[in-house]
Coordinates of C-alpha atoms in Angstrom, one line a residue:
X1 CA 94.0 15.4 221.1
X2 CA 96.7 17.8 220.2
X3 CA 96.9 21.3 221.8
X4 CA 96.0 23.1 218.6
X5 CA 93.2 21.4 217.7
X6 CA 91.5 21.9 221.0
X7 CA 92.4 25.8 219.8
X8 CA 90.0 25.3 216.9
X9 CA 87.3 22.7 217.1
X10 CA 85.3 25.8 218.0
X11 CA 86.3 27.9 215.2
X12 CA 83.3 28.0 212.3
X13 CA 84.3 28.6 209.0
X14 CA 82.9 30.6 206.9
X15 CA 80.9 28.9 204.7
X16 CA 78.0 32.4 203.0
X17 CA 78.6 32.3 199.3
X18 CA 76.6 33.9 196.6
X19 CA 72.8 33.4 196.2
X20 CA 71.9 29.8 195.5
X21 CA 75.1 28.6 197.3
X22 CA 75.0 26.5 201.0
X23 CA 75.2 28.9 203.7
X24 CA 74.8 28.5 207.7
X25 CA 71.6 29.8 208.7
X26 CA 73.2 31.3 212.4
X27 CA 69.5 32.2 214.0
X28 CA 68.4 28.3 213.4
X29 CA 71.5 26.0 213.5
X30 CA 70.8 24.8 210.4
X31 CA 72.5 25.1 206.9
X32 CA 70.5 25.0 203.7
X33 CA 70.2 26.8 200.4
X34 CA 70.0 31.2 200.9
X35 CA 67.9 33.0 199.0
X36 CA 67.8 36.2 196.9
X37 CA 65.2 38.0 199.9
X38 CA 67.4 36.0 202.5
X39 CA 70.3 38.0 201.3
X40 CA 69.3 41.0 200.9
X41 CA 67.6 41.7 204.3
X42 CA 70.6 40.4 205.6
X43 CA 72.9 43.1 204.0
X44 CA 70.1 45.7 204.9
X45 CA 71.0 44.6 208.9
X46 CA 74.9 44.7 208.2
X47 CA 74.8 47.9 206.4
X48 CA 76.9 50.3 208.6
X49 CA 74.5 53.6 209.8
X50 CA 77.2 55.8 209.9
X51 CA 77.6 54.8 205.8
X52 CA 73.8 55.9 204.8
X53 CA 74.0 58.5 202.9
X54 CA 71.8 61.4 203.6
X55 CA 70.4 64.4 201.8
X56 CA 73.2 67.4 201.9
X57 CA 72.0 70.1 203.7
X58 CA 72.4 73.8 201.5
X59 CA 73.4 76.6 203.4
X60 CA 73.2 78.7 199.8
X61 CA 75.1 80.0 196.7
X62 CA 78.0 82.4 195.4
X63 CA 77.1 83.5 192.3
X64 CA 79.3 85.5 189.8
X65 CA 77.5 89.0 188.5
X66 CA 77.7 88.9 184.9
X67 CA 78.0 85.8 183.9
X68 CA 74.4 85.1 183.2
X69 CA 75.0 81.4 185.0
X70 CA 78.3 80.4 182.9
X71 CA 81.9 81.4 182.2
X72 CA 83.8 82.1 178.9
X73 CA 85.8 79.1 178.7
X74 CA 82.8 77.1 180.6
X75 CA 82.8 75.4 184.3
X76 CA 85.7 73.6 185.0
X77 CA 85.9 71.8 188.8
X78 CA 86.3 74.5 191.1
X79 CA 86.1 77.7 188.9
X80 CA 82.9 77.9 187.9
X81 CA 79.7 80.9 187.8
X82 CA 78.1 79.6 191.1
X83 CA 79.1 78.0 193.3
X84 CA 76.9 75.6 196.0
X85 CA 78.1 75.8 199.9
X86 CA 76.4 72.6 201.5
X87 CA 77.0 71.4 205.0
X88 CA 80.2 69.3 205.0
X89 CA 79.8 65.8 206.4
X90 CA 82.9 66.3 208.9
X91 CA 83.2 69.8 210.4
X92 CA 86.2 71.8 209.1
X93 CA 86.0 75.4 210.5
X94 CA 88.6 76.9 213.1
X95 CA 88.3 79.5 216.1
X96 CA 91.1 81.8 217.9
X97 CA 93.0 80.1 220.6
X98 CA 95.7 81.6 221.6
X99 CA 98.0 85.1 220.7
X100 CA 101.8 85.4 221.3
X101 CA 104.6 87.6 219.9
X102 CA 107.8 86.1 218.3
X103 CA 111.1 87.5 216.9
X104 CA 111.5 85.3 213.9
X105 CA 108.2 84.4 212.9
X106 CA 108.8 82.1 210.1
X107 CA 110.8 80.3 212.7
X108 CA 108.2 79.6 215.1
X109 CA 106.2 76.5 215.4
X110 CA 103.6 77.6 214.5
X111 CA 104.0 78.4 211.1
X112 CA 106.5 75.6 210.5
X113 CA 104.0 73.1 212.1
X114 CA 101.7 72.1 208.9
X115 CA 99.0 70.9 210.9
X116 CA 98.1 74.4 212.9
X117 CA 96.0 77.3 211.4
X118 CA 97.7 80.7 212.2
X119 CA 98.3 84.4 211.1
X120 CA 101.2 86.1 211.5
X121 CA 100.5 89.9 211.5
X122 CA 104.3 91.3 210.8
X123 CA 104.8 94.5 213.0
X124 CA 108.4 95.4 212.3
X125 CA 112.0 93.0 210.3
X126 CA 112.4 91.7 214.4
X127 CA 108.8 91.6 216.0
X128 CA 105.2 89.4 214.6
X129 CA 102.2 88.0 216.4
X130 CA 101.1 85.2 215.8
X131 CA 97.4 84.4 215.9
X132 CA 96.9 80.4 216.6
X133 CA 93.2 78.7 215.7
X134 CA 91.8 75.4 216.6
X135 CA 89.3 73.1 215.6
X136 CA 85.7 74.1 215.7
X137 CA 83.2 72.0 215.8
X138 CA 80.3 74.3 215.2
X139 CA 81.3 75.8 212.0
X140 CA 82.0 74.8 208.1
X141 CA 84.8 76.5 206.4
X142 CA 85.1 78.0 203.0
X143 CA 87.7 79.4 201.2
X144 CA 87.8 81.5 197.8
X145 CA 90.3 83.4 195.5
X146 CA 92.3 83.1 192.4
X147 CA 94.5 80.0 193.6
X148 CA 94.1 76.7 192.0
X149 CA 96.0 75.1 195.3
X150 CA 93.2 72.7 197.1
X151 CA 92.5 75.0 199.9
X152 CA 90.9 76.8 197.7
X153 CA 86.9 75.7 196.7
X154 CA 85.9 78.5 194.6
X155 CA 88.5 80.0 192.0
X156 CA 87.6 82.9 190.8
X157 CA 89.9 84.6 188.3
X158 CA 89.5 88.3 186.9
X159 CA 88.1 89.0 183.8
X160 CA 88.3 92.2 181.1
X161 CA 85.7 94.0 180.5
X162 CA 83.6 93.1 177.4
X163 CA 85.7 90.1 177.0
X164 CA 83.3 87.5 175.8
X165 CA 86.0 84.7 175.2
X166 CA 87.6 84.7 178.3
X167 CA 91.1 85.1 176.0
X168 CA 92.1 88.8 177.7
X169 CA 95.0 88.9 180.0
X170 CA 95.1 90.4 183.2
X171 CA 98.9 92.2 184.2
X172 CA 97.9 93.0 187.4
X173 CA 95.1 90.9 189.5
X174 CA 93.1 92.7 192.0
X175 CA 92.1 89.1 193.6
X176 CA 94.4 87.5 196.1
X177 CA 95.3 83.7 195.7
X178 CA 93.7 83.6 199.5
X179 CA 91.3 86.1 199.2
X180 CA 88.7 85.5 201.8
X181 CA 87.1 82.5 204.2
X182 CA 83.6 82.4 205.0
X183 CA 82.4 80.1 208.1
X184 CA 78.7 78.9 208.6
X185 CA 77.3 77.7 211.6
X186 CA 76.4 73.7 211.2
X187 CA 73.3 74.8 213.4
X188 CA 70.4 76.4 213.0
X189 CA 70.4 79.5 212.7
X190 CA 73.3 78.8 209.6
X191 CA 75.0 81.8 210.7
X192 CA 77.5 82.7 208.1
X193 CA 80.3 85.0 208.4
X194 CA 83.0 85.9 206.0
X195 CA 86.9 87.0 206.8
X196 CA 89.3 88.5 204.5
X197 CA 92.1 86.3 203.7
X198 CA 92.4 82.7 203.4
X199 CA 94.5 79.6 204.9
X200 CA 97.3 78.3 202.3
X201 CA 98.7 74.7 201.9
X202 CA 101.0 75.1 204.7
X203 CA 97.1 76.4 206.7
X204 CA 99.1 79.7 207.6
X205 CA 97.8 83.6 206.6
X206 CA 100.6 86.1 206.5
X207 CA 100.3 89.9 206.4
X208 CA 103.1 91.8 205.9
X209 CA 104.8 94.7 207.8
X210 CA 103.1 97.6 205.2
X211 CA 100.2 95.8 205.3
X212 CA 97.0 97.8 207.6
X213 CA 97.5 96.3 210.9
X214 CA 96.3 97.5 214.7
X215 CA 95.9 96.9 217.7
X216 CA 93.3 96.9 220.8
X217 CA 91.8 95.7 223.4
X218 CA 94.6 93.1 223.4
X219 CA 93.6 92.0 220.3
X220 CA 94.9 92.5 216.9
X221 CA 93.3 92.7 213.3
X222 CA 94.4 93.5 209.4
X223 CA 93.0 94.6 206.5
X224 CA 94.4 92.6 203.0
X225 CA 95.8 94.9 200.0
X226 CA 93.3 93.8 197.7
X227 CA 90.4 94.5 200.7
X228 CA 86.8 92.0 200.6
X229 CA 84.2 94.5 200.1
X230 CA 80.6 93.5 200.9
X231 CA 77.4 95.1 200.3
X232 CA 73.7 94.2 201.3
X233 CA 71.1 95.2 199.3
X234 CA 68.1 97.1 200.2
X235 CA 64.8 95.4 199.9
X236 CA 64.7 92.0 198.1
X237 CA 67.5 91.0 196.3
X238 CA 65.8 88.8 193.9
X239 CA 62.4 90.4 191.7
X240 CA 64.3 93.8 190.3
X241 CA 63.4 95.9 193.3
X242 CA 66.6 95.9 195.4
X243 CA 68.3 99.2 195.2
X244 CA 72.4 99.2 196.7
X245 CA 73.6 99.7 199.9
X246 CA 76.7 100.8 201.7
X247 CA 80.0 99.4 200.3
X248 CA 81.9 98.2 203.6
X249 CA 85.3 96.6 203.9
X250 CA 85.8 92.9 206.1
X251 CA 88.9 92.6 208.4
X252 CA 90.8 89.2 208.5
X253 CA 89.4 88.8 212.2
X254 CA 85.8 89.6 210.4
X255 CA 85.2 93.1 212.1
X256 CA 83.2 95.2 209.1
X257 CA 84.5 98.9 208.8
X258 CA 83.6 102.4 206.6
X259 CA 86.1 101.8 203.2
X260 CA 89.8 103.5 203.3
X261 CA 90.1 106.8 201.6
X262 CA 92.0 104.5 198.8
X263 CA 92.5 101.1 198.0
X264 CA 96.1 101.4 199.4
X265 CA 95.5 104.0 202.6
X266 CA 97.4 102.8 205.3
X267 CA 94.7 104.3 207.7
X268 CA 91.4 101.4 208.2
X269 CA 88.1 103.3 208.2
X270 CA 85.4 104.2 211.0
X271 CA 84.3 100.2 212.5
X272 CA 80.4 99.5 211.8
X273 CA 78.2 97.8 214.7
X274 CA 77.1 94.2 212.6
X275 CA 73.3 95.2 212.8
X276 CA 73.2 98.4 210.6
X277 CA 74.9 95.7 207.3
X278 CA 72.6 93.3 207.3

């Protein structure tokens, strides 16, 4: 017998067709006619687990005040009046790493490497630092502001006052293209924590040098021009008997602070400990 048929006498073809047709019956030996509950519990056992689909978990909403649940011009993909933040089925969320300073920061391989979240806080025309983050595994990312790029998942865009047709024009926004991130714990207890400023295409955050910077502890932090304010309601949000708390302003490392004198003070204000905002 020639050498390549000894390579195949072994070789079974495959011979499964569609209900009804001859197939080889593996667990017996035997072939014979399938049938329709032959089938079928047979693509049940070569159905792939990791492939099931399973309920998404909700960690909760973003909801636009004002809207009364839709916008002017209605919801369109990512701009919308609420928005649904459910656990992502692959982790996306990044943590500090490492903290160098450079010369020429849009030189440096960090920012020009694509693949690497950073933030370069500019100090002075010769002198930056550059933040790097990694991968975490723990946390969910989320991104929002005015940008229609695709790191953004919430657009949100400014509106006039008692513009019911979403037609007026705004000269000057007050909401960054990158405004803020927020990260949520894939674990119980869901903890969710939001940043000012967001990653861009190129997954880089930039603050310039008149932008509020500082630094301490060996550490350094910003504040955007726009700012992300929060404020947490006292009592129960929902059932009209929430009355409003303290205005604060988020850092892009996520420290909470007293608000600046002005929108554009160059000075931050007084840090908050966490426990007195929530």
């Amino acid at each position: 017998m020639p050498d390549n048929e000894k390579q195949t006498e072994n070789i079974i073809p495959n011979q499964s067709k569609v209900h009804g047709s001859s197939s080889l019956d593996k667990s017996s030996g035997s072939s014979g006619p399938s049938t329709p509950h032959h089938d079928a519990e047979h693509s049940r056992n070569e159905v792939n687990p990791l492939l099931k689909k399973e309920p998404l978990l909700t960690y909760g909403e973003l909801v636009i005040l004002g809207y009364n649940g839709s916008l002017p011009q209605g919801e369109k993909g990512r701009r919308r009046s609420k928005f649904v933040l459910c656990k992502r089925p692959v982790s996306n969320g990044v943590k500090k790493s490492q903290h160098y300073v450079v010369k020429t920061p849009q030189s440096s391989k960090a920012i020009l490497d694509s693949t690497q979240h950073s933030i370069s806080y500019t100090l002075s025309r010769n002198q930056a630092v550059i933040v790097e983050y990694m991968p975490d595994d723990e946390t969910d990312m989320f991104q929002i502001g005015r940008s229609s790029e695709s790191p953004i998942d919430f657009v949100v865009m400014d509106t006039v006052p008692g513009d019911k047709n979403g037609e007026g024009k705004v000269t000057q926004s007050t909401i960054s293209r990158f405004a803020c991130r927020i990260l949520i714990h894939r674990n119980p207890n869901y903890t969710a924590r939001v940043y000012a400023a967001g990653f861009d295409s190129s997954r880089n955050i930039f603050l310039g040098e008149k932008a509020t910077k500082w630094q301490q502890n060996g550490e350094i932090d910003g504040l955007t021009t726009n700012g992300i304010l929060i404020m947490h309601p006292r009592n129960s949000f929902c059932g009209g008997m929430s009355e409003p708390g303290i205005w604060r302003e988020v850092s892009v490392g996520g420290g909470v602070y007293a608000l600046r004198e002005s929108r554009s003070a160059p000075q931050k204000g007084l840090k908050v400990n966490m426990k007195f905002c929530i």
